Coordinates of C-alpha atoms and ligand atoms in Angstrom, one line a residue:
M1 CA -6.8 2.5 29.4
G2 CA -8.3 0.2 26.0
A3 CA -7.9 2.7 23.5
V4 CA -8.0 0.7 20.0
V5 CA -5.8 3.0 18.4
P6 CA -2.1 3.5 19.9
P7 CA -1.1 7.3 21.4
I8 CA 0.9 9.2 19.9
F9 CA 4.6 9.7 21.5
Q10 CA 5.0 13.4 20.8
T11 CA 8.2 13.4 22.7
S12 CA 11.6 14.2 21.8
L13 CA 13.3 12.6 24.3
F14 CA 13.0 9.8 27.4
L15 CA 13.7 10.5 31.0
F16 CA 15.8 8.0 33.1
D17 CA 15.8 6.9 37.1
T18 CA 19.3 5.9 37.2
W19 CA 22.4 5.7 35.4
D20 CA 22.1 2.4 34.5
E21 CA 18.7 2.6 32.9
F22 CA 20.1 5.4 30.8
Y23 CA 23.2 3.4 29.7
K24 CA 21.3 0.7 28.5
A25 CA 18.7 2.7 27.0
K26 CA 22.1 4.4 25.0
E27 CA 23.8 1.2 24.2
T28 CA 20.8 -0.5 22.7
Q29 CA 19.2 2.3 20.9
Y30 CA 20.2 1.4 17.2
D31 CA 19.0 -2.4 18.0
A32 CA 15.6 -3.6 16.9
S33 CA 14.4 -4.2 20.0
P34 CA 16.0 -1.9 22.6
E35 CA 16.0 -2.7 26.5
G36 CA 14.0 -0.6 28.5
K37 CA 12.6 2.8 27.5
C38 CA 13.9 4.7 23.9
F39 CA 16.4 7.2 23.8
Y40 CA 16.0 10.3 21.6
S41 CA 13.7 10.3 19.1
R42 CA 16.1 11.1 16.5
I43 CA 16.6 7.6 16.8
N44 CA 13.7 6.0 18.8
N45 CA 10.4 6.8 19.1
P46 CA 7.8 4.4 20.6
T47 CA 5.3 5.6 17.4
L48 CA 7.6 5.6 14.6
D49 CA 9.3 2.0 16.4
L50 CA 5.2 0.8 15.6
V51 CA 5.1 2.0 12.0
G52 CA 8.3 0.4 11.6
E53 CA 7.2 -2.8 12.8
K54 CA 4.0 -3.1 10.3
V55 CA 6.3 -2.1 7.5
A56 CA 8.9 -4.8 8.1
A57 CA 6.1 -7.5 8.3
L58 CA 4.3 -6.6 5.3
E59 CA 7.9 -6.2 3.1
H60 CA 8.8 -9.5 4.5
T61 CA 12.0 -8.1 6.1
E62 CA 13.5 -8.6 9.8
R63 CA 13.4 -4.8 10.2
A64 CA 12.4 -1.2 8.5
R65 CA 11.9 2.6 9.5
L66 CA 10.3 5.7 8.4
F67 CA 12.1 8.6 6.8
T68 CA 11.1 12.2 6.5
S69 CA 10.9 11.4 2.5
G70 CA 11.1 8.9 0.4
M71 CA 14.5 11.0 -1.0
S72 CA 15.5 10.6 2.6
A73 CA 14.9 7.1 2.7
I74 CA 16.6 6.7 -0.7
S75 CA 19.5 8.5 -0.4
A76 CA 20.3 7.6 2.9
A77 CA 20.1 3.8 1.3
V78 CA 22.6 5.5 -1.3
M79 CA 24.8 6.6 1.2
A80 CA 25.2 3.4 3.0
C81 CA 25.8 1.0 -0.1
T82 CA 28.8 3.5 -1.4
K83 CA 32.3 5.1 -0.9
T84 CA 34.1 7.2 -2.4
G85 CA 35.2 5.5 -5.8
G86 CA 32.6 3.3 -5.7
H87 CA 30.3 3.0 -8.3
I88 CA 25.9 2.3 -9.2
V89 CA 24.1 1.1 -11.5
C90 CA 20.6 2.3 -11.8
V91 CA 17.7 2.2 -14.1
D92 CA 17.3 4.8 -16.3
T93 CA 13.6 5.4 -16.3
C94 CA 13.9 5.4 -12.3
Y95 CA 11.8 8.5 -10.2
G96 CA 13.5 11.7 -11.2
P97 CA 14.8 13.1 -8.4
T98 CA 16.5 9.6 -7.6
R99 CA 18.3 10.0 -10.6
D100 CA 19.4 13.7 -10.4
F101 CA 21.0 12.3 -6.5
L102 CA 22.8 9.7 -9.0
T103 CA 23.9 11.9 -11.1
D104 CA 24.4 15.5 -9.5
Y105 CA 25.2 15.2 -6.2
M106 CA 26.9 11.4 -6.0
P107 CA 29.9 12.6 -8.2
R108 CA 31.1 14.9 -4.9
F109 CA 32.1 12.0 -3.1
G110 CA 33.5 10.4 -5.8
V111 CA 30.5 8.1 -7.1
E112 CA 29.8 7.4 -10.2
T113 CA 26.8 5.9 -11.9
T114 CA 25.9 4.3 -14.9
F115 CA 22.2 4.0 -16.3
V116 CA 20.6 0.9 -17.8
V117 CA 17.0 0.2 -19.5
G118 CA 17.3 -2.6 -17.0
D119 CA 14.7 -5.0 -18.4
D120 CA 17.5 -7.7 -19.4
P121 CA 19.8 -8.5 -16.5
Q122 CA 22.8 -9.5 -18.8
E123 CA 22.6 -5.7 -19.4
I124 CA 22.9 -4.6 -15.9
F125 CA 26.2 -6.8 -15.2
D126 CA 27.4 -6.1 -18.4
A127 CA 27.5 -2.2 -16.6
V128 CA 29.2 -3.9 -13.7
R129 CA 32.8 -2.9 -12.5
P130 CA 35.1 -4.1 -10.0
E131 CA 34.0 -1.0 -7.7
T132 CA 30.7 -1.7 -8.0
S133 CA 29.0 -1.8 -5.1
A134 CA 25.1 -1.5 -5.5
I135 CA 22.6 -2.0 -8.1
F136 CA 19.2 0.2 -7.7
L137 CA 16.2 -0.9 -9.0
E138 CA 12.9 0.2 -9.5
S139 CA 10.2 -1.7 -10.7
P140 CA 7.8 -0.7 -12.0
S141 CA 9.9 2.2 -13.0
S142 CA 8.6 5.6 -13.1
I143 CA 6.6 6.7 -15.7
V144 CA 6.9 3.9 -18.2
F145 CA 6.8 1.3 -15.9
R146 CA 9.5 -0.8 -17.1
L147 CA 10.3 -4.4 -15.0
Q148 CA 13.3 -5.9 -13.7
D149 CA 13.8 -9.2 -13.1
L150 CA 14.2 -8.9 -9.0
E151 CA 15.8 -12.2 -8.7
A152 CA 17.5 -12.7 -11.4
V153 CA 19.2 -9.6 -10.5
A154 CA 19.4 -10.3 -6.6
K155 CA 20.9 -13.9 -7.0
E156 CA 24.0 -12.6 -9.6
A157 CA 24.3 -9.2 -7.1
K158 CA 24.4 -11.6 -4.1
K159 CA 27.5 -14.3 -5.5
R160 CA 29.1 -10.9 -6.3
G161 CA 29.0 -9.3 -3.4
I162 CA 26.9 -5.9 -4.5
R163 CA 23.8 -5.0 -2.4
T164 CA 20.5 -4.3 -4.6
L165 CA 17.7 -1.6 -3.8
V166 CA 14.8 -1.6 -5.1
D167 CA 12.2 1.5 -5.4
N168 CA 9.0 -0.6 -4.3
S169 CA 6.5 2.3 -4.3
Y170 CA 4.2 1.8 -7.3
C171 CA 3.2 -1.4 -5.9
S172 CA 3.3 -0.8 -2.3
P173 CA 3.6 -4.4 -0.3
I174 CA 0.4 -4.8 -1.1
F175 CA 1.4 -6.1 -4.8
Q176 CA 5.6 -7.1 -4.9
T177 CA 7.4 -8.3 -1.6
P178 CA 11.0 -7.7 -3.4
A179 CA 12.8 -9.1 -0.4
D180 CA 10.9 -12.4 -1.4
F181 CA 13.0 -12.3 -4.3
G182 CA 16.5 -12.0 -2.7
V183 CA 16.2 -8.1 -3.0
D184 CA 18.7 -6.2 0.0
I185 CA 16.7 -2.8 0.8
V186 CA 13.4 -2.4 -0.4
L187 CA 12.4 1.4 -0.3
H188 CA 9.1 3.6 -0.8
S189 CA 7.6 6.8 -1.1
A190 CA 5.5 6.5 1.9
S191 CA 3.9 10.0 1.0
K192 CA 2.2 8.0 -2.1
Y193 CA -0.1 4.7 -1.1
L194 CA 1.7 3.9 2.5
C195 CA 0.1 7.2 3.5
G196 CA -2.8 7.3 1.1
H197 CA -4.3 10.8 2.0
S198 CA -2.5 13.0 0.7
D199 CA -1.6 14.8 4.3
V200 CA 2.1 13.5 4.5
V201 CA 5.8 13.4 3.2
A202 CA 7.4 10.4 4.5
G203 CA 9.7 7.5 2.8
A204 CA 10.4 4.2 4.4
L205 CA 13.2 1.5 4.3
A206 CA 12.6 -2.2 4.8
T207 CA 16.0 -4.5 5.4
S208 CA 17.7 -7.1 7.1
N209 CA 19.0 -6.2 10.9
E210 CA 22.1 -6.4 9.5
I211 CA 22.0 -3.9 7.3
M212 CA 20.0 -1.6 9.7
R213 CA 22.3 -1.7 12.2
E214 CA 25.1 -0.2 10.0
I215 CA 21.7 2.8 8.4
M216 CA 21.2 3.1 12.4
E217 CA 24.7 3.7 13.0
N218 CA 25.4 6.3 10.3
E219 CA 22.8 7.6 8.5
V220 CA 20.5 7.8 10.9
Q221 CA 22.2 9.1 13.5
F222 CA 24.5 11.5 11.5
L223 CA 21.9 12.3 8.8
G224 CA 19.3 12.4 11.2
A225 CA 16.0 12.3 9.0
S226 CA 13.9 9.8 11.1
L227 CA 10.0 10.3 11.2
P228 CA 8.5 12.6 13.7
P229 CA 5.7 11.2 16.0
F230 CA 2.8 12.8 14.6
P231 CA 3.3 12.0 10.6
S232 CA 4.3 8.2 12.1
W233 CA 1.1 7.9 13.8
L234 CA -0.4 9.2 10.3
I235 CA 1.2 6.8 8.5
L236 CA -0.2 4.1 11.3
R237 CA -3.7 5.2 10.5
S238 CA -3.4 4.8 6.9
M239 CA -1.8 1.4 6.9
R240 CA -5.2 0.1 8.0
T241 CA -6.8 0.7 4.4
L242 CA -3.6 -0.5 2.5
A243 CA -5.0 -3.5 1.2
I244 CA -8.1 -2.2 0.3
R245 CA -7.5 1.0 -1.5
M246 CA -4.4 -1.1 -3.3
R247 CA -7.5 -3.3 -5.1
Q248 CA -9.5 -0.1 -5.7
H249 CA -6.5 1.8 -7.1
S250 CA -6.1 -1.6 -9.3
E251 CA -9.4 -1.9 -10.3
T252 CA -10.0 1.5 -11.2
G253 CA -6.4 2.0 -12.6
D254 CA -6.9 -0.7 -14.7
A255 CA -10.5 0.1 -16.3
V256 CA -9.2 3.9 -17.3
A257 CA -6.4 2.3 -18.8
R258 CA -8.2 -0.4 -21.2
W259 CA -10.8 3.3 -21.5
L260 CA -8.0 4.9 -23.1
R261 CA -6.4 2.4 -25.7
D262 CA -9.8 2.3 -27.3
R263 CA -9.5 6.2 -28.0
P264 CA -9.0 6.9 -31.4
E265 CA -7.0 10.2 -30.0
V266 CA -4.5 7.8 -28.3
E267 CA -1.0 6.6 -29.5
R268 CA 0.3 4.1 -26.8
V269 CA -1.0 3.6 -22.9
F270 CA 1.4 2.5 -20.5
H271 CA 0.2 0.2 -18.2
P272 CA 1.5 -3.2 -16.9
G273 CA -1.5 -4.6 -16.4
F274 CA -2.5 -5.5 -19.8
E275 CA -2.5 -9.1 -21.1
D276 CA 0.0 -7.9 -24.3
F277 CA 2.1 -6.0 -21.5
P278 CA 5.7 -7.0 -23.3
Q279 CA 7.2 -8.1 -20.0
R280 CA 4.1 -10.0 -18.9
E281 CA 5.7 -13.1 -18.0
L282 CA 7.9 -11.3 -15.3
F283 CA 4.8 -9.5 -14.1
L284 CA 2.6 -12.4 -13.4
K285 CA 5.9 -14.1 -11.5
Q286 CA 6.5 -10.5 -9.4
M287 CA 3.3 -9.1 -8.9
S288 CA -0.2 -9.5 -7.6
G289 CA -1.6 -6.7 -9.1
S290 CA -0.9 -3.3 -11.2
S291 CA -1.9 0.2 -9.3
G292 CA -3.4 3.4 -10.1
L293 CA -0.6 4.8 -12.2
I294 CA -0.9 5.2 -16.3
S295 CA 0.6 7.0 -18.7
F296 CA -0.2 7.6 -22.3
Q297 CA 1.1 9.5 -25.6
L298 CA -1.3 11.4 -27.9
K299 CA -1.2 11.0 -31.2
D300 CA -1.3 14.5 -31.7
Q301 CA 2.4 15.8 -30.0
D302 CA 1.1 19.1 -30.5
E303 CA 2.1 21.1 -26.8
G304 CA -1.2 23.0 -27.4
R305 CA -3.3 19.8 -27.7
L306 CA -1.9 18.8 -24.4
R307 CA -2.1 22.1 -22.5
S308 CA -5.4 22.3 -23.2
L309 CA -6.1 18.3 -22.7
T310 CA -5.1 18.8 -18.9
E311 CA -6.5 21.7 -18.1
A312 CA -10.0 20.5 -19.0
L313 CA -9.9 17.5 -16.8
R314 CA -11.6 18.5 -14.0
L315 CA -10.9 15.7 -11.4
F316 CA -7.8 14.3 -12.7
R317 CA -6.1 18.0 -11.3
L318 CA -2.8 19.0 -12.4
G319 CA -0.2 18.4 -9.5
V320 CA 2.8 16.1 -8.8
S321 CA 2.8 13.4 -6.2
W322 CA 0.1 10.4 -6.6
G323 CA -1.0 7.4 -4.0
G324 CA -4.1 10.1 -2.5
H325 CA -7.7 9.7 -2.8
E326 CA -7.8 11.8 -5.4
S327 CA -6.9 11.6 -9.0
L328 CA -4.2 13.5 -10.7
C329 CA -2.2 14.6 -13.9
I330 CA 0.8 15.9 -14.8
P331 CA 2.0 16.1 -18.4
L332 CA 5.6 15.9 -19.2
E333 CA 8.3 15.1 -21.9
Y334 CA 9.7 12.0 -21.5
H335 CA 13.1 10.5 -22.9
P336 CA 14.1 6.9 -21.5
M337 CA 17.8 6.1 -23.5
D338 CA 16.2 3.4 -25.5
W339 CA 14.1 5.9 -27.3
P340 CA 14.9 8.1 -30.0
E341 CA 13.7 11.2 -29.4
Q342 CA 11.5 12.5 -26.9
K343 CA 7.8 12.4 -26.6
W344 CA 5.0 14.5 -24.6
L345 CA 3.0 11.9 -22.4
V346 CA 1.0 12.0 -20.1
R347 CA 1.0 10.5 -16.2
L348 CA -3.0 10.2 -14.5
Y349 CA -3.4 9.1 -11.4
C350 CA -5.9 7.3 -10.6
G351 CA -7.4 7.9 -7.0
L352 CA -10.9 6.4 -5.1
E353 CA -13.3 8.4 -7.6
H354 CA -15.7 6.2 -9.2
V355 CA -14.6 4.8 -12.3
D356 CA -17.7 6.3 -14.1
D357 CA -16.6 9.3 -13.1
L358 CA -13.2 9.3 -14.2
T359 CA -13.7 8.2 -17.6
A360 CA -16.5 10.6 -18.1
D361 CA -13.7 13.3 -16.9
L362 CA -11.5 11.7 -20.0
D363 CA -14.1 12.2 -22.7
Q364 CA -15.2 15.5 -21.5
A365 CA -11.4 16.6 -21.6
F366 CA -10.9 15.0 -25.0
A367 CA -13.7 16.7 -26.4
V368 CA -12.3 19.8 -25.6
G369 CA -11.2 21.3 -29.3
R370 CA -7.6 22.2 -30.1
P371 CA -6.9 25.6 -28.8
R372 CA -6.8 28.3 -31.5
F373 CA -3.5 30.0 -32.2
Ligands
LIG1 C1 7.9 10.6 -4.9 C2 8.4 9.2 -5.2 C3 9.7 8.9 -4.6 C4 10.2 10.5 -3.8 O1 9.2 10.2 -2.0 P1 9.2 11.7 -1.8 O2 8.4 11.3 -0.6 O3 8.3 12.5 -2.7 O4 10.6 12.7 -1.3 C5 10.5 8.1 -4.6 N1 10.2 7.1 -5.8 C6 8.9 7.5 -6.6 C7 8.5 6.3 -7.8 C8 8.1 8.4 -6.5 O5 7.1 8.2 -6.8

């Protein structure tokens, strides 16, 4: 019919005229290219499959698929890579609920996790045990944006038969493709940049045919967290502008980070795009850009000061998540394992507003005086 945009296959099931067709579709439903029709939308659906193909192409993997959230993609991937009595090594500064899943939930199944700082591959492999089956990376990691050497970790892990997983939400496939460095499973909160419009919660998992086949037959079939057709279609819409949006988030994030660094109130800015970022060489090797997330620490660690600053912001609104059109901020107490003490940080997300409006917003918020007690 010449529609430039593919339709939404808003259907839960698919109909067959013959016994043979039915069984062919059933038997091939886990395959990358199922023969004939799709079978059941928990497993495959044309709209869902189309987004998966696009993510796989961008991530340079054989296959990819969308899940109902970043966490459902992450939990499915972790469960696919371990078993009772198993052990995982994970980066300490990973996304909070990922950390909680590994520390509070997986021990129910007899799976333990050791957390590492992650900037030295030797430290990661020192934490490996005979029963270690997975290394979970997040590069750059949440809040403090630490990198891990993807190639060094993936190479050594492969030798030892350990699977590597990377949460690639910060970069999106536009700025980093971990599979090129040998990483086995690439994960995304598609609620962030892949969606980009703050209207869908979704996740993505990109990997080889072999690993995806295993995940299809187990976690997809049994946990059933496949993204429904309509949100899949919304992600498809979003991905058309992903590269352009990422360029803008990168440019704005970089300008806001530099502006913040020059403020007398600011002690420290966390931003992997700085020329003097401690892991600059690794940044240049594995990333082609920094994105719209920045954190900073105020010199004044008083909670009241932080409260008045974050409430005074007009464009950076208080709210979780990120990756959409609108700027956001979160005040948070943070304590990575290698810091002597907990610090108050502010995480900013730079959306698609004009950079001058964003720095003007920060400027007026800094001008708001200390609250009276
Ligand atoms: C938000 C986020 C997730 C979780 O994704 P949801 O879609 O919210 O489940 C995972 N990793 C990172 C780095 C995130 O920021």
